[in-house]
């Protein structure tokens, strides 16, 4: 059986180079997909390969329509492995070293998938008729932004009449302390282009009367924060819902202080809105960041030029209950209003997603009308992690964004239980990615208990 040796199952899975961003890895994508199809088939799932404009999504099901229905999400694609020469051993030839399995994709996200599947295999071996309906959604475009996923959800909505989603594609601070992620920030991406003279001009012949587009972009950007560190866009904070007291307290359990964090970043000091300390700010606060500013001469030495245009790329991270569309409109208006009249500006919204939060059932601020399976899942997970790892999980919002979690909520009305199984030491998206075998073993034991509880057996 494939799951008697889970490390070998993971090593084989990770040996298929499924790099979704690079078309030269098309064969690796097929091989990884076929590998998961086989694994799910061994577990008794009926697997369908759903075509998309890019990489197919695997939709696999087991169980009776009358049973409680759980969706498990994962992705079979991985990040590119470059630069190859920084890997200690080749990225697609997984090997165990010092209690870790090394290889591209072993932590993000193939390892966590093997954890779920191995746990399920063990539960099903003892109880093949386990009364839990499970739908697996394993996509191949996560590392390129999941462009086909939302359309897929809309098209297959009637197959997704579940009570919740289980995802292990988030992080925990270290192998001893598991985090259950309860919120993700949303995103708005914009690009503003400032235009002045028709063409680049000689700064001696024309310097003086011409308003330089680089000055325009600088003045507008400088206006977008106030002296205290708040985002200076009218209405920006209007819909922000502040975290509950228990969430701020939960943060104190994290094994990291503001000083550790500053030390890790290496900046001389932090500056965040006075509403939040630095550790709160990355989880509970909304932001406006400049990701790139440009225009004019960027080469060596000097060039006496007044550039014809300049640009800035901006992203905002959003928190509950801010809306992607509303914030995009506010920022766009602020930039247009503040653009000096001697130049023109064109602001384009290039992407985004709404924030997501799930307050654990029973905690202050929770909905109260959560589906039975979701309640059972949070309860079972807290106990199983406690038992298997010896420490209770921490409930924590994360600063990043996973658009598919918001899509599942928006399209199918589903909340997600996000159990973090990778850690910073796993080097996600970087050379020498690895998966901690201790986490793998303990988490597998925990998920065995979780699947049993979800089916109503103990
Ligand atoms: Zn991932």
Tab-separated table of C-alpha atoms in Angstrom, residues 114-422:
chain	number	residue	atom	x	y	z
A	114	UNK	CA	0.785	13.203	2.199
A	115	UNK	CA	0.096	13.874	5.905
A	116	UNK	CA	-3.658	14.136	5.251
A	117	UNK	CA	-3.703	11.125	2.922
A	118	UNK	CA	-1.629	8.878	5.204
A	119	UNK	CA	-3.875	9.700	8.158
A	120	UNK	CA	-6.899	8.943	6.038
A	121	UNK	CA	-5.367	5.661	4.826
A	122	UNK	CA	-4.836	4.544	8.433
A	123	UNK	CA	-8.393	5.461	9.453
A	124	UNK	CA	-9.904	3.795	6.380
A	125	UNK	CA	-7.815	0.647	6.898
A	126	UNK	CA	-9.606	0.151	10.215
A	127	UNK	CA	-12.970	1.430	9.026
A	128	UNK	CA	-13.438	1.265	5.240
A	129	UNK	CA	-17.033	2.525	5.582
A	130	UNK	CA	-16.030	5.646	7.541
A	131	UNK	CA	-19.163	7.828	7.335
A	132	UNK	CA	-17.426	10.974	6.120
A	133	UNK	CA	-17.919	12.305	2.622
A	134	UNK	CA	-14.711	13.875	1.308
A	135	UNK	CA	-14.104	15.907	-1.823
A	136	UNK	CA	-10.494	16.561	-2.724
A	137	UNK	CA	-9.633	19.644	-4.789
A	138	UNK	CA	-5.990	19.553	-5.841
A	139	UNK	CA	-5.032	22.292	-8.239
A	140	UNK	CA	-1.946	22.904	-10.362
A	141	UNK	CA	-1.827	26.702	-10.522
A	142	UNK	CA	-1.385	27.824	-6.896
A	143	UNK	CA	2.168	29.002	-7.442
A	144	UNK	CA	1.062	31.182	-10.368
A	145	UNK	CA	-1.878	32.775	-8.523
A	146	UNK	CA	-4.664	30.182	-9.099
A	147	UNK	CA	-6.103	31.938	-12.172
A	148	UNK	CA	-8.503	29.079	-13.053
A	149	UNK	CA	-9.708	28.233	-9.562
A	150	UNK	CA	-12.554	30.697	-9.093
A	151	UNK	CA	-14.067	29.871	-12.473
A	152	UNK	CA	-13.817	26.177	-11.617
A	153	UNK	CA	-15.637	26.768	-8.308
A	154	UNK	CA	-18.415	28.625	-10.084
A	155	UNK	CA	-18.791	25.866	-12.660
A	156	UNK	CA	-18.734	22.975	-10.151
A	157	UNK	CA	-20.569	24.744	-7.350
A	158	UNK	CA	-23.251	22.035	-7.050
A	159	UNK	CA	-20.542	19.470	-6.310
A	160	UNK	CA	-19.229	21.577	-3.433
A	161	UNK	CA	-22.209	21.442	-1.073
A	162	UNK	CA	-19.855	20.786	1.833
A	163	UNK	CA	-19.760	22.120	5.384
A	164	UNK	CA	-16.130	23.212	5.473
A	165	UNK	CA	-12.695	23.099	3.859
A	166	UNK	CA	-9.493	21.699	5.338
A	167	UNK	CA	-6.239	23.265	4.135
A	168	UNK	CA	-2.647	22.757	5.255
A	169	UNK	CA	-0.815	25.377	3.199
A	170	UNK	CA	0.062	27.880	5.928
A	171	UNK	CA	2.926	28.120	8.405
A	172	UNK	CA	3.720	27.548	12.062
A	173	UNK	CA	6.601	29.254	13.927
A	174	UNK	CA	8.568	26.063	14.760
A	175	UNK	CA	8.153	22.259	14.795
A	176	UNK	CA	6.802	22.290	18.370
A	177	UNK	CA	4.182	25.024	18.051
A	178	UNK	CA	1.356	24.551	15.568
A	179	UNK	CA	-0.642	27.568	14.434
A	180	UNK	CA	-4.213	27.458	13.188
A	181	UNK	CA	-4.550	30.419	10.857
A	182	UNK	CA	-7.796	32.294	11.465
A	183	UNK	CA	-7.437	35.168	9.048
A	184	UNK	CA	-5.701	36.246	5.880
A	185	UNK	CA	-5.295	39.777	4.604
A	186	UNK	CA	-6.881	40.815	1.347
A	187	UNK	CA	-5.055	42.618	-1.416
A	188	UNK	CA	-5.427	45.484	-3.844
A	189	UNK	CA	-2.732	46.060	-6.484
A	190	UNK	CA	-2.536	49.323	-8.442
A	191	UNK	CA	-0.190	50.975	-10.852
A	192	UNK	CA	-0.108	54.745	-11.444
A	193	UNK	CA	1.589	56.288	-14.477
A	194	UNK	CA	2.370	60.022	-14.463
A	195	UNK	CA	2.866	61.757	-17.811
A	196	UNK	CA	4.451	65.160	-18.410
A	197	UNK	CA	6.112	66.314	-21.651
A	198	UNK	CA	5.526	64.386	-24.888
A	199	UNK	CA	9.127	63.085	-24.858
A	200	UNK	CA	12.203	62.997	-22.631
A	201	UNK	CA	13.686	66.500	-22.524
A	202	UNK	CA	17.165	68.008	-22.057
A	203	UNK	CA	17.226	69.275	-18.461
A	204	UNK	CA	19.367	72.250	-19.443
A	205	UNK	CA	17.449	73.377	-22.510
A	206	UNK	CA	14.006	72.846	-20.916
A	207	UNK	CA	14.699	72.724	-17.141
A	208	UNK	CA	12.704	75.329	-15.176
A	209	UNK	CA	9.168	75.578	-16.525
A	210	UNK	CA	8.526	71.863	-17.025
A	211	UNK	CA	7.006	69.902	-14.117
A	212	UNK	CA	9.025	66.726	-13.788
A	213	UNK	CA	6.893	63.513	-13.600
A	214	UNK	CA	9.403	62.093	-11.101
A	215	UNK	CA	8.630	65.010	-8.798
A	216	UNK	CA	4.904	64.321	-9.274
A	217	UNK	CA	5.237	60.635	-8.346
A	218	UNK	CA	7.389	61.551	-5.318
A	219	UNK	CA	4.963	64.188	-4.035
A	220	UNK	CA	1.941	61.938	-4.460
A	221	UNK	CA	3.647	58.948	-2.834
A	222	UNK	CA	4.864	61.082	0.080
A	223	UNK	CA	1.289	62.211	0.702
A	224	UNK	CA	-0.083	58.678	1.111
A	225	UNK	CA	1.115	58.259	4.749
A	226	UNK	CA	0.952	60.723	7.628
A	227	UNK	CA	3.795	61.502	10.073
A	228	UNK	CA	2.571	58.902	12.532
A	229	UNK	CA	2.572	56.028	10.057
A	230	UNK	CA	-1.136	55.893	9.226
A	231	UNK	CA	-2.268	55.498	5.633
A	232	UNK	CA	-3.396	58.971	4.595
A	233	UNK	CA	-6.288	58.133	2.272
A	234	UNK	CA	-9.721	59.456	3.292
A	235	UNK	CA	-11.994	56.592	4.377
A	236	UNK	CA	-9.186	53.996	4.353
A	237	UNK	CA	-9.784	52.838	7.955
A	238	UNK	CA	-13.591	53.293	7.977
A	239	UNK	CA	-14.519	49.598	7.655
A	240	UNK	CA	-11.582	48.118	9.598
A	241	UNK	CA	-12.816	45.684	12.233
A	242	UNK	CA	-10.431	45.573	15.176
A	243	UNK	CA	-9.244	42.190	16.500
A	244	UNK	CA	-10.926	40.804	19.607
A	245	UNK	CA	-9.055	41.005	22.927
A	246	UNK	CA	-8.509	37.247	22.912
A	247	UNK	CA	-6.776	37.549	19.542
A	248	UNK	CA	-4.341	40.161	20.871
A	249	UNK	CA	-3.671	37.914	23.897
A	250	UNK	CA	-3.160	34.849	21.688
A	251	UNK	CA	-0.387	36.782	19.949
A	252	UNK	CA	1.526	36.983	23.246
A	253	UNK	CA	1.887	33.176	23.113
A	254	UNK	CA	3.892	33.393	19.894
A	255	UNK	CA	7.563	32.599	20.491
A	256	UNK	CA	8.720	35.929	19.041
A	257	UNK	CA	9.148	39.413	20.530
A	258	UNK	CA	9.163	42.742	18.705
A	259	UNK	CA	12.932	42.885	19.301
A	260	UNK	CA	13.479	39.427	17.733
A	261	UNK	CA	11.412	40.512	14.797
A	262	UNK	CA	13.325	43.781	14.320
A	263	UNK	CA	16.564	41.872	14.590
A	264	UNK	CA	15.400	39.416	11.910
A	265	UNK	CA	14.352	42.233	9.547
A	266	UNK	CA	17.518	44.249	10.128
A	267	UNK	CA	15.928	47.714	9.866
A	268	UNK	CA	17.095	50.351	12.386
A	269	UNK	CA	13.527	50.796	13.714
A	270	UNK	CA	9.892	49.989	13.055
A	271	UNK	CA	7.228	52.485	12.120
A	272	UNK	CA	3.631	51.329	12.058
A	273	UNK	CA	0.304	52.996	12.657
A	274	UNK	CA	-0.047	53.819	16.389
A	275	UNK	CA	-3.162	51.620	16.362
A	276	UNK	CA	-0.987	48.476	16.397
A	277	UNK	CA	2.408	47.340	17.705
A	278	UNK	CA	4.729	45.794	15.126
A	279	UNK	CA	3.611	42.192	15.697
A	280	UNK	CA	-0.047	43.210	15.594
A	281	UNK	CA	0.471	45.425	12.600
A	282	UNK	CA	1.452	42.557	10.253
A	283	UNK	CA	-1.667	40.595	11.221
A	284	UNK	CA	-4.414	42.993	12.194
A	285	UNK	CA	-3.615	46.210	10.330
A	286	UNK	CA	-4.215	47.332	6.751
A	287	UNK	CA	-1.305	48.710	4.723
A	288	UNK	CA	-0.342	50.716	1.681
A	289	UNK	CA	3.097	49.772	0.338
A	290	UNK	CA	5.189	51.013	-2.575
A	291	UNK	CA	6.560	47.991	-4.421
A	292	UNK	CA	8.374	49.871	-7.155
A	293	UNK	CA	8.906	53.445	-8.293
A	294	UNK	CA	10.545	54.320	-11.581
A	295	UNK	CA	11.152	56.690	-14.434
A	296	UNK	CA	14.044	58.582	-15.969
A	297	UNK	CA	17.615	57.442	-16.308
A	298	UNK	CA	18.558	54.324	-14.322
A	299	UNK	CA	21.970	53.579	-15.858
A	300	UNK	CA	25.499	54.325	-14.653
A	301	UNK	CA	26.705	57.880	-14.208
A	302	UNK	CA	24.418	60.826	-14.860
A	303	UNK	CA	22.170	61.853	-17.706
A	304	UNK	CA	20.668	65.320	-17.853
A	305	UNK	CA	17.110	64.370	-18.626
A	306	UNK	CA	13.582	65.404	-17.654
A	307	UNK	CA	11.708	62.151	-18.217
A	308	UNK	CA	8.440	62.108	-20.082
A	309	UNK	CA	6.859	59.795	-17.537
A	310	UNK	CA	7.164	58.046	-14.173
A	311	UNK	CA	5.312	55.232	-12.406
A	312	UNK	CA	4.644	53.663	-9.051
A	313	UNK	CA	3.401	50.162	-8.237
A	314	UNK	CA	1.370	49.965	-5.026
A	315	UNK	CA	-0.223	47.135	-3.090
A	316	UNK	CA	-2.529	47.445	-0.104
A	317	UNK	CA	-3.128	44.601	2.347
A	318	UNK	CA	-6.670	44.620	3.642
A	319	UNK	CA	-8.200	43.392	6.883
A	320	UNK	CA	-11.797	42.418	7.716
A	321	UNK	CA	-14.259	44.140	6.778
A	322	UNK	CA	-12.457	46.233	4.177
A	323	UNK	CA	-13.545	45.592	0.613
A	324	UNK	CA	-11.146	45.194	-2.273
A	325	UNK	CA	-13.294	47.309	-4.602
A	326	UNK	CA	-13.883	50.126	-2.146
A	327	UNK	CA	-10.229	50.483	-1.135
A	328	UNK	CA	-9.133	50.370	-4.782
A	329	UNK	CA	-11.522	53.230	-5.537
A	330	UNK	CA	-10.386	55.300	-2.516
A	331	UNK	CA	-6.688	54.967	-3.293
A	332	UNK	CA	-7.280	55.656	-6.964
A	333	UNK	CA	-9.217	58.827	-6.079
A	334	UNK	CA	-6.535	60.023	-3.619
A	335	UNK	CA	-3.813	59.638	-6.266
A	336	UNK	CA	-5.855	61.391	-8.962
A	337	UNK	CA	-6.883	64.248	-6.618
A	338	UNK	CA	-3.307	64.863	-5.502
A	339	UNK	CA	-1.700	64.676	-8.931
A	340	UNK	CA	-0.238	68.127	-9.752
A	341	UNK	CA	-2.178	69.720	-12.594
A	342	UNK	CA	0.967	70.132	-14.715
A	343	UNK	CA	1.062	66.362	-15.343
A	344	UNK	CA	-1.589	63.701	-15.943
A	345	UNK	CA	-2.009	60.424	-14.128
A	346	UNK	CA	-3.584	57.138	-15.123
A	347	UNK	CA	-4.277	54.663	-12.295
A	348	UNK	CA	-4.960	51.037	-13.139
A	349	UNK	CA	-6.134	48.398	-10.660
A	350	UNK	CA	-4.156	45.264	-11.558
A	351	UNK	CA	-5.420	42.696	-9.058
A	352	UNK	CA	-6.880	41.969	-5.674
A	353	UNK	CA	-8.851	39.829	-3.292
A	354	UNK	CA	-10.991	40.334	-0.199
A	355	UNK	CA	-9.674	39.603	3.312
A	356	UNK	CA	-10.796	36.462	5.111
A	357	UNK	CA	-11.388	35.694	8.768
A	358	UNK	CA	-12.833	32.691	10.573
A	359	UNK	CA	-13.251	33.106	14.325
A	360	UNK	CA	-13.082	29.630	15.909
A	361	UNK	CA	-16.594	28.521	16.901
A	362	UNK	CA	-17.262	29.324	20.541
A	363	UNK	CA	-14.685	32.149	20.794
A	364	UNK	CA	-15.894	35.736	21.331
A	365	UNK	CA	-16.838	37.211	17.976
A	366	UNK	CA	-17.619	33.872	16.321
A	367	UNK	CA	-20.699	33.579	14.131
A	368	UNK	CA	-22.551	31.129	16.335
A	369	UNK	CA	-24.330	29.493	13.391
A	370	UNK	CA	-21.366	27.521	12.069
A	371	UNK	CA	-22.037	24.135	10.427
A	372	UNK	CA	-21.768	21.216	12.853
A	373	UNK	CA	-18.786	19.769	10.974
A	374	UNK	CA	-16.802	23.022	11.273
A	375	UNK	CA	-17.430	23.179	15.030
A	376	UNK	CA	-16.420	19.556	15.407
A	377	UNK	CA	-13.309	20.152	13.272
A	378	UNK	CA	-11.988	23.081	15.349
A	379	UNK	CA	-12.640	21.186	18.568
A	380	UNK	CA	-11.107	17.938	17.322
A	381	UNK	CA	-8.070	19.724	15.864
A	382	UNK	CA	-7.319	21.622	19.069
A	383	UNK	CA	-7.423	18.387	21.092
A	384	UNK	CA	-5.567	16.252	18.563
A	385	UNK	CA	-2.738	18.803	18.212
A	386	UNK	CA	-2.510	19.121	22.002
A	387	UNK	CA	-2.268	15.369	22.335
A	388	UNK	CA	0.151	14.763	19.491
A	389	UNK	CA	2.441	17.793	19.906
A	390	UNK	CA	2.054	18.249	23.677
A	391	UNK	CA	1.172	21.956	23.237
A	392	UNK	CA	-2.139	23.598	22.317
A	393	UNK	CA	-2.288	25.248	18.912
A	394	UNK	CA	-2.230	29.046	18.704
A	395	UNK	CA	-5.034	30.730	16.759
A	396	UNK	CA	-3.482	33.478	14.706
A	397	UNK	CA	-4.235	35.670	11.727
A	398	UNK	CA	-1.539	35.831	9.070
A	399	UNK	CA	-0.335	38.843	7.122
A	400	UNK	CA	-0.313	37.135	3.736
A	401	UNK	CA	-3.134	36.450	1.325
A	402	UNK	CA	-4.422	33.126	-0.110
A	403	UNK	CA	-7.036	34.213	-2.649
A	404	UNK	CA	-8.565	30.723	-3.027
A	405	UNK	CA	-9.680	30.778	0.628
A	406	UNK	CA	-11.695	33.939	-0.057
A	407	UNK	CA	-12.990	32.395	-3.311
A	408	UNK	CA	-14.240	29.294	-1.471
A	409	UNK	CA	-16.046	31.553	0.978
A	410	UNK	CA	-17.460	33.848	-1.684
A	411	UNK	CA	-18.539	31.231	-4.235
A	412	UNK	CA	-19.431	28.244	-2.059
A	413	UNK	CA	-19.997	29.948	1.328
A	414	UNK	CA	-17.371	27.714	2.923
A	415	UNK	CA	-15.111	28.470	5.879
A	416	UNK	CA	-11.673	26.919	6.069
A	417	UNK	CA	-9.712	25.267	8.852
A	418	UNK	CA	-6.089	26.170	8.141
A	419	UNK	CA	-3.593	23.984	10.011
A	420	UNK	CA	-0.001	25.158	9.481
A	421	UNK	CA	2.460	22.345	8.871
A	422	UNK	CA	5.492	24.138	7.467
